[in-house]
XYZ file of C-alpha atoms in Angstrom:
352
model
C -18.716 115.791 -65.218
C -19.743 116.429 -68.807
C -23.193 117.876 -69.189
C -25.396 115.204 -70.655
C -26.418 115.981 -74.223
C -29.561 113.904 -74.269
C -30.766 110.442 -73.353
C -30.450 109.418 -76.978
C -26.843 110.535 -77.234
C -25.980 108.859 -73.953
C -27.426 105.613 -75.185
C -25.285 106.009 -78.287
C -22.195 106.583 -76.159
C -22.953 103.517 -74.020
C -23.502 101.279 -77.018
C -20.264 102.562 -78.522
C -18.331 101.465 -75.450
C -19.985 98.048 -75.338
C -19.241 97.214 -78.943
C -16.255 94.878 -79.402
C -13.059 96.767 -80.106
C -10.773 94.862 -82.442
C -7.411 96.535 -82.132
C -4.671 96.022 -84.626
C -1.165 97.388 -84.725
C 0.787 98.206 -87.825
C 3.742 100.131 -89.127
C 2.833 103.532 -87.705
C 4.301 103.973 -84.216
C 2.185 101.370 -82.375
C -0.978 102.932 -83.726
C -4.200 101.403 -82.466
C -7.257 101.341 -84.667
C -10.884 100.594 -83.899
C -10.969 98.374 -86.981
C -14.666 97.531 -86.554
C -15.824 100.723 -84.902
C -16.725 103.290 -87.518
C -18.609 106.556 -87.000
C -22.325 106.522 -87.564
C -23.711 108.018 -90.734
C -26.260 110.172 -88.916
C -25.058 113.700 -88.290
C -24.941 115.214 -84.833
C -26.600 118.181 -86.477
C -29.546 116.268 -87.933
C -30.091 113.768 -90.720
C -31.909 115.984 -93.197
C -29.962 119.129 -93.987
C -26.750 119.864 -92.148
C -26.607 123.408 -93.432
C -30.061 124.266 -92.078
C -28.745 123.902 -88.522
C -26.026 126.486 -88.884
C -26.215 130.123 -87.929
C -25.356 131.432 -91.330
C -27.482 133.559 -93.620
C -26.440 131.699 -96.730
C -24.161 128.825 -97.638
C -23.426 128.652 -101.329
C -22.226 125.352 -102.722
C -19.398 125.603 -105.215
C -19.197 121.844 -105.771
C -18.107 120.587 -109.147
C -18.307 116.952 -110.071
C -15.065 117.283 -112.078
C -13.228 118.070 -108.823
C -15.088 115.494 -106.751
C -12.956 114.638 -103.728
C -14.384 112.267 -101.091
C -11.260 112.786 -98.964
C -11.876 116.522 -98.729
C -14.222 118.560 -96.539
C -17.998 118.166 -96.713
C -19.865 120.722 -98.787
C -20.968 122.845 -95.842
C -17.276 123.503 -95.103
C -15.949 123.418 -98.670
C -18.209 126.346 -99.534
C -16.670 128.622 -96.906
C -14.249 131.301 -98.054
C -11.101 131.991 -96.085
C -12.066 133.886 -92.941
C -15.726 132.812 -93.055
C -17.135 130.829 -90.149
C -20.206 128.926 -89.019
C -21.517 127.935 -85.594
C -22.585 124.335 -84.979
C -24.104 122.482 -82.008
C -21.503 121.315 -79.519
C -20.870 117.548 -79.686
C -21.101 117.272 -75.881
C -24.456 119.075 -75.814
C -25.847 120.240 -72.496
C -24.689 123.652 -71.352
C -21.772 123.826 -73.764
C -21.723 126.792 -76.113
C -21.705 126.105 -79.826
C -18.490 125.335 -81.663
C -17.354 127.992 -84.113
C -15.675 126.619 -87.249
C -13.589 129.066 -89.289
C -11.754 128.437 -92.543
C -8.083 129.377 -92.227
C -6.653 128.099 -95.505
C -7.360 126.549 -98.858
C -5.127 123.899 -100.386
C -4.648 122.554 -97.841
C -8.086 122.928 -96.314
C -7.555 123.993 -92.692
C -10.293 124.948 -90.224
C -10.154 126.362 -86.705
C -12.526 124.857 -84.115
C -13.171 127.375 -81.349
C -14.808 126.448 -78.032
C -14.342 122.742 -78.733
C -12.884 121.114 -75.584
C -14.011 124.104 -73.597
C -14.195 122.506 -70.141
C -10.842 122.371 -68.380
C -11.805 119.275 -66.398
C -12.300 117.339 -69.653
C -8.873 118.355 -70.941
C -7.223 117.504 -67.627
C -8.918 114.098 -67.634
C -7.381 113.294 -71.024
C -3.942 114.296 -69.739
C -4.414 112.289 -66.534
C -5.509 109.204 -68.444
C -2.503 109.414 -70.748
C -0.136 109.667 -67.793
C -1.754 106.722 -66.030
C -1.482 104.545 -69.130
C 2.154 105.512 -69.552
C 3.585 107.850 -72.160
C 6.139 106.344 -74.529
C 8.870 108.187 -76.378
C 7.429 109.169 -79.739
C 8.873 106.814 -82.340
C 11.288 108.182 -84.928
C 14.005 106.528 -86.957
C 16.678 108.523 -85.154
C 17.127 109.459 -81.517
C 20.153 111.729 -81.811
C 20.335 115.488 -82.278
C 19.308 115.082 -85.919
C 16.029 113.346 -85.073
C 12.896 114.841 -86.603
C 11.090 114.433 -83.282
C 12.572 115.328 -79.908
C 11.339 115.436 -76.302
C 7.954 114.081 -77.356
C 5.895 111.361 -75.689
C 2.572 109.794 -76.586
C -0.006 107.133 -75.883
C -3.182 105.809 -77.473
C -6.187 105.892 -75.151
C -6.804 102.235 -74.314
C -10.439 101.023 -74.540
C -9.979 99.069 -71.289
C -8.931 102.249 -69.553
C -11.948 104.055 -70.991
C -14.311 101.664 -69.228
C -12.636 102.172 -65.836
C -12.477 105.968 -65.916
C -15.602 108.036 -65.214
C -16.576 110.339 -68.107
C -13.513 109.455 -70.216
C -15.547 107.221 -72.510
C -18.019 110.002 -73.250
C -15.235 112.451 -74.058
C -13.509 110.032 -76.438
C -16.810 109.009 -78.017
C -17.982 112.553 -78.750
C -14.563 113.629 -80.017
C -14.648 110.791 -82.541
C -18.233 111.503 -83.506
C -17.477 115.181 -84.031
C -14.456 114.346 -86.193
C -16.839 112.336 -88.373
C -18.720 115.568 -89.153
C -15.657 116.681 -91.133
C -15.815 113.679 -93.483
C -17.264 114.245 -96.960
C -20.946 113.372 -97.329
C -20.338 110.762 -100.031
C -17.826 108.905 -97.879
C -19.960 108.944 -94.736
C -22.477 106.830 -96.621
C -19.805 104.165 -97.193
C -18.580 103.505 -93.665
C -16.601 100.429 -94.667
C -14.209 102.652 -96.642
C -12.774 104.505 -93.665
C -12.099 104.106 -89.969
C -11.516 106.127 -86.836
C -8.158 105.606 -85.164
C -7.869 105.458 -81.397
C -7.417 108.857 -79.790
C -3.763 109.795 -79.408
C -2.617 112.045 -76.557
C 0.885 113.518 -76.789
C 3.088 115.603 -74.547
C 6.067 117.735 -75.545
C 8.583 118.867 -72.959
C 10.384 122.187 -73.278
C 12.393 122.197 -76.487
C 10.321 119.331 -77.883
C 9.599 119.473 -81.565
C 8.378 117.510 -84.574
C 9.954 118.714 -87.790
C 8.148 119.003 -91.122
C 6.120 115.891 -91.847
C 3.034 114.595 -93.619
C 0.511 112.627 -91.542
C 0.540 109.909 -94.211
C -0.558 106.263 -93.729
C -3.947 106.958 -95.303
C -4.862 109.522 -92.671
C -6.936 111.823 -94.820
C -8.299 113.930 -91.929
C -6.571 115.216 -88.803
C -8.334 116.919 -85.899
C -5.660 118.303 -83.566
C -6.802 119.607 -80.159
C -4.669 121.873 -77.961
C -5.245 120.667 -74.409
C -3.256 123.278 -72.503
C -3.383 126.127 -74.998
C 0.174 125.884 -76.345
C 0.320 126.110 -80.134
C 3.388 126.089 -82.335
C 1.938 124.152 -85.274
C 3.254 125.601 -88.522
C 1.807 124.885 -91.979
C 4.487 126.333 -94.207
C 2.562 125.968 -97.489
C -0.879 127.062 -96.303
C -2.652 129.576 -98.518
C -4.267 131.872 -95.966
C -5.937 134.475 -98.143
C -8.073 134.341 -101.260
C -5.399 136.380 -103.069
C -2.709 133.833 -102.240
C -5.077 131.016 -103.232
C -5.766 132.729 -106.572
C -2.033 132.990 -107.254
C -1.688 129.309 -106.444
C 1.798 129.611 -104.992
C 3.777 131.068 -102.116
C 7.321 132.361 -102.174
C 8.721 129.424 -100.207
C 10.703 131.452 -97.673
C 8.878 129.631 -94.855
C 9.084 132.172 -92.041
C 6.559 131.523 -89.248
C 4.388 134.578 -88.762
C 5.275 135.976 -92.186
C 3.832 133.325 -94.516
C 2.107 129.978 -94.352
C 0.003 129.519 -91.204
C 1.295 129.586 -87.622
C -0.958 128.420 -84.771
C -0.140 130.377 -81.619
C -1.412 129.895 -78.077
C -0.746 131.570 -74.759
C 3.008 131.334 -75.358
C 2.708 134.307 -77.719
C 3.647 134.739 -81.366
C 6.963 136.469 -80.636
C 8.335 133.119 -79.448
C 8.533 131.784 -82.997
C 9.747 134.884 -84.831
C 13.240 134.838 -86.390
C 15.917 136.459 -84.272
C 16.544 139.312 -86.705
C 15.276 142.143 -84.546
C 12.040 142.345 -86.518
C 8.554 142.057 -85.073
C 6.659 142.173 -88.335
C 3.696 139.827 -88.616
C 1.292 139.071 -91.450
C -2.173 138.936 -89.904
C -3.443 136.115 -92.115
C -0.348 134.028 -91.351
C -1.029 133.748 -87.593
C -4.059 132.347 -85.779
C -4.529 132.661 -82.015
C -5.981 129.711 -80.110
C -7.332 129.207 -76.615
C -7.038 126.055 -74.470
C -9.401 123.459 -75.927
C -9.430 124.871 -79.455
C -8.517 122.574 -82.345
C -7.571 122.636 -86.011
C -8.943 120.215 -88.600
C -7.022 119.710 -91.829
C -6.994 117.400 -94.847
C -3.923 115.460 -95.970
C -4.978 113.947 -99.300
C -6.480 115.285 -102.508
C -8.375 112.900 -104.792
C -6.477 109.951 -103.328
C -2.993 111.453 -103.606
C -0.955 112.960 -100.802
C -1.415 116.699 -100.612
C 2.095 117.785 -99.751
C 0.874 121.294 -98.973
C -0.479 119.821 -95.737
C 3.070 119.206 -94.522
C 3.387 120.799 -91.088
C 5.695 120.996 -88.092
C 5.498 121.348 -84.338
C 7.998 124.103 -83.603
C 10.266 123.865 -80.520
C 8.149 124.230 -77.379
C 9.116 127.380 -75.442
C 7.407 126.395 -72.163
C 7.695 123.388 -69.792
C 4.848 121.372 -71.347
C 2.626 121.191 -74.405
C -0.315 118.753 -74.522
C -2.309 117.786 -77.605
C -4.911 115.159 -78.525
C -5.384 113.930 -82.074
C -8.197 112.189 -83.938
C -7.386 110.695 -87.330
C -9.757 109.390 -89.972
C -8.034 106.847 -92.170
C -8.849 105.168 -95.485
C -6.530 102.570 -96.941
C -9.056 101.849 -99.669
C -9.108 105.404 -101.055
C -5.415 106.156 -100.600
C -3.923 102.820 -101.609
C -2.852 101.453 -104.965
C -6.443 100.905 -106.127
C -7.911 103.978 -104.504
C -9.002 105.350 -107.866
C -11.476 102.463 -108.234
C -13.302 103.352 -105.020
C -13.108 107.031 -105.979
C -14.743 106.358 -109.355
C -17.447 104.221 -107.723
C -18.301 106.977 -105.246
C -18.329 109.560 -108.012
C -20.629 107.413 -110.139
C -22.969 107.008 -107.162
C -23.079 110.788 -106.637
C -23.845 111.382 -110.322
C -26.565 108.725 -110.295
C -28.273 110.222 -107.268
């Protein structure tokens, strides 16, 4: 059972579950959306100064109104240099250790969340729930050998199932609330401009893969959790050092472990290396995760798709890989008239 954070948080979780859930389906693989359930504007880390809660000697803001981006990371994360990290209170509270957030890349902004889903029983409950609901073949336009997604199955955690499963509602609630902490401050004040999608749980069988893709559909923020500690996510255009970021380009050879960013779990990094007899690895191009760790990354920049956030799930070298994904989505800021909402938010920031 999850350690109870506090009476106040539990009340919040209960009210979340009792609120009406208006699900709608659209073009994206039977996606379910809590169309009326949006994250609260109050931070888990306090309503006054987020930065004051963090174990960091100094957080310097490098914000510039000319590069104002409400679809990017909040200032307390935007100010981190590559390799820098901060510790924040765990969303589940109780006896959980703090979550360590480390910047892995700029453009796209990618952060590692260590000690996130740290309790194995919570991760197993998510997997069990997904299996009970029934995993469907992940939708792609092709199902032959040329498909971009193979041996992959998924489900969206059903609100009705949440109510019947002990502790599942709390897990889903706190995962969504924690994802909200990665939304820009200006946008969190305008809750009607974005929404939290239902939690997706996916399973890959051995050999399963998802080739290069952009999360798209207005999903400006992705929080991807590794339930059984198998990685294999590859961001081929990630800029993983300040030197690479300063150059503003990579060579485009796209070799996992040599450039870009490769997320590796207990399967080991050698699994993904090219079969050329070489074992060379660029330290900044590989990040090691543990079961329950997650990565958070941003898919849009000032309303436009950031194609540097294109990523792939490399072929799974073990019998199973389990992941859970939270998406924050904004049709208003990524659609045809997104610039209008962007300008309104920017004007509000300048005014205040």
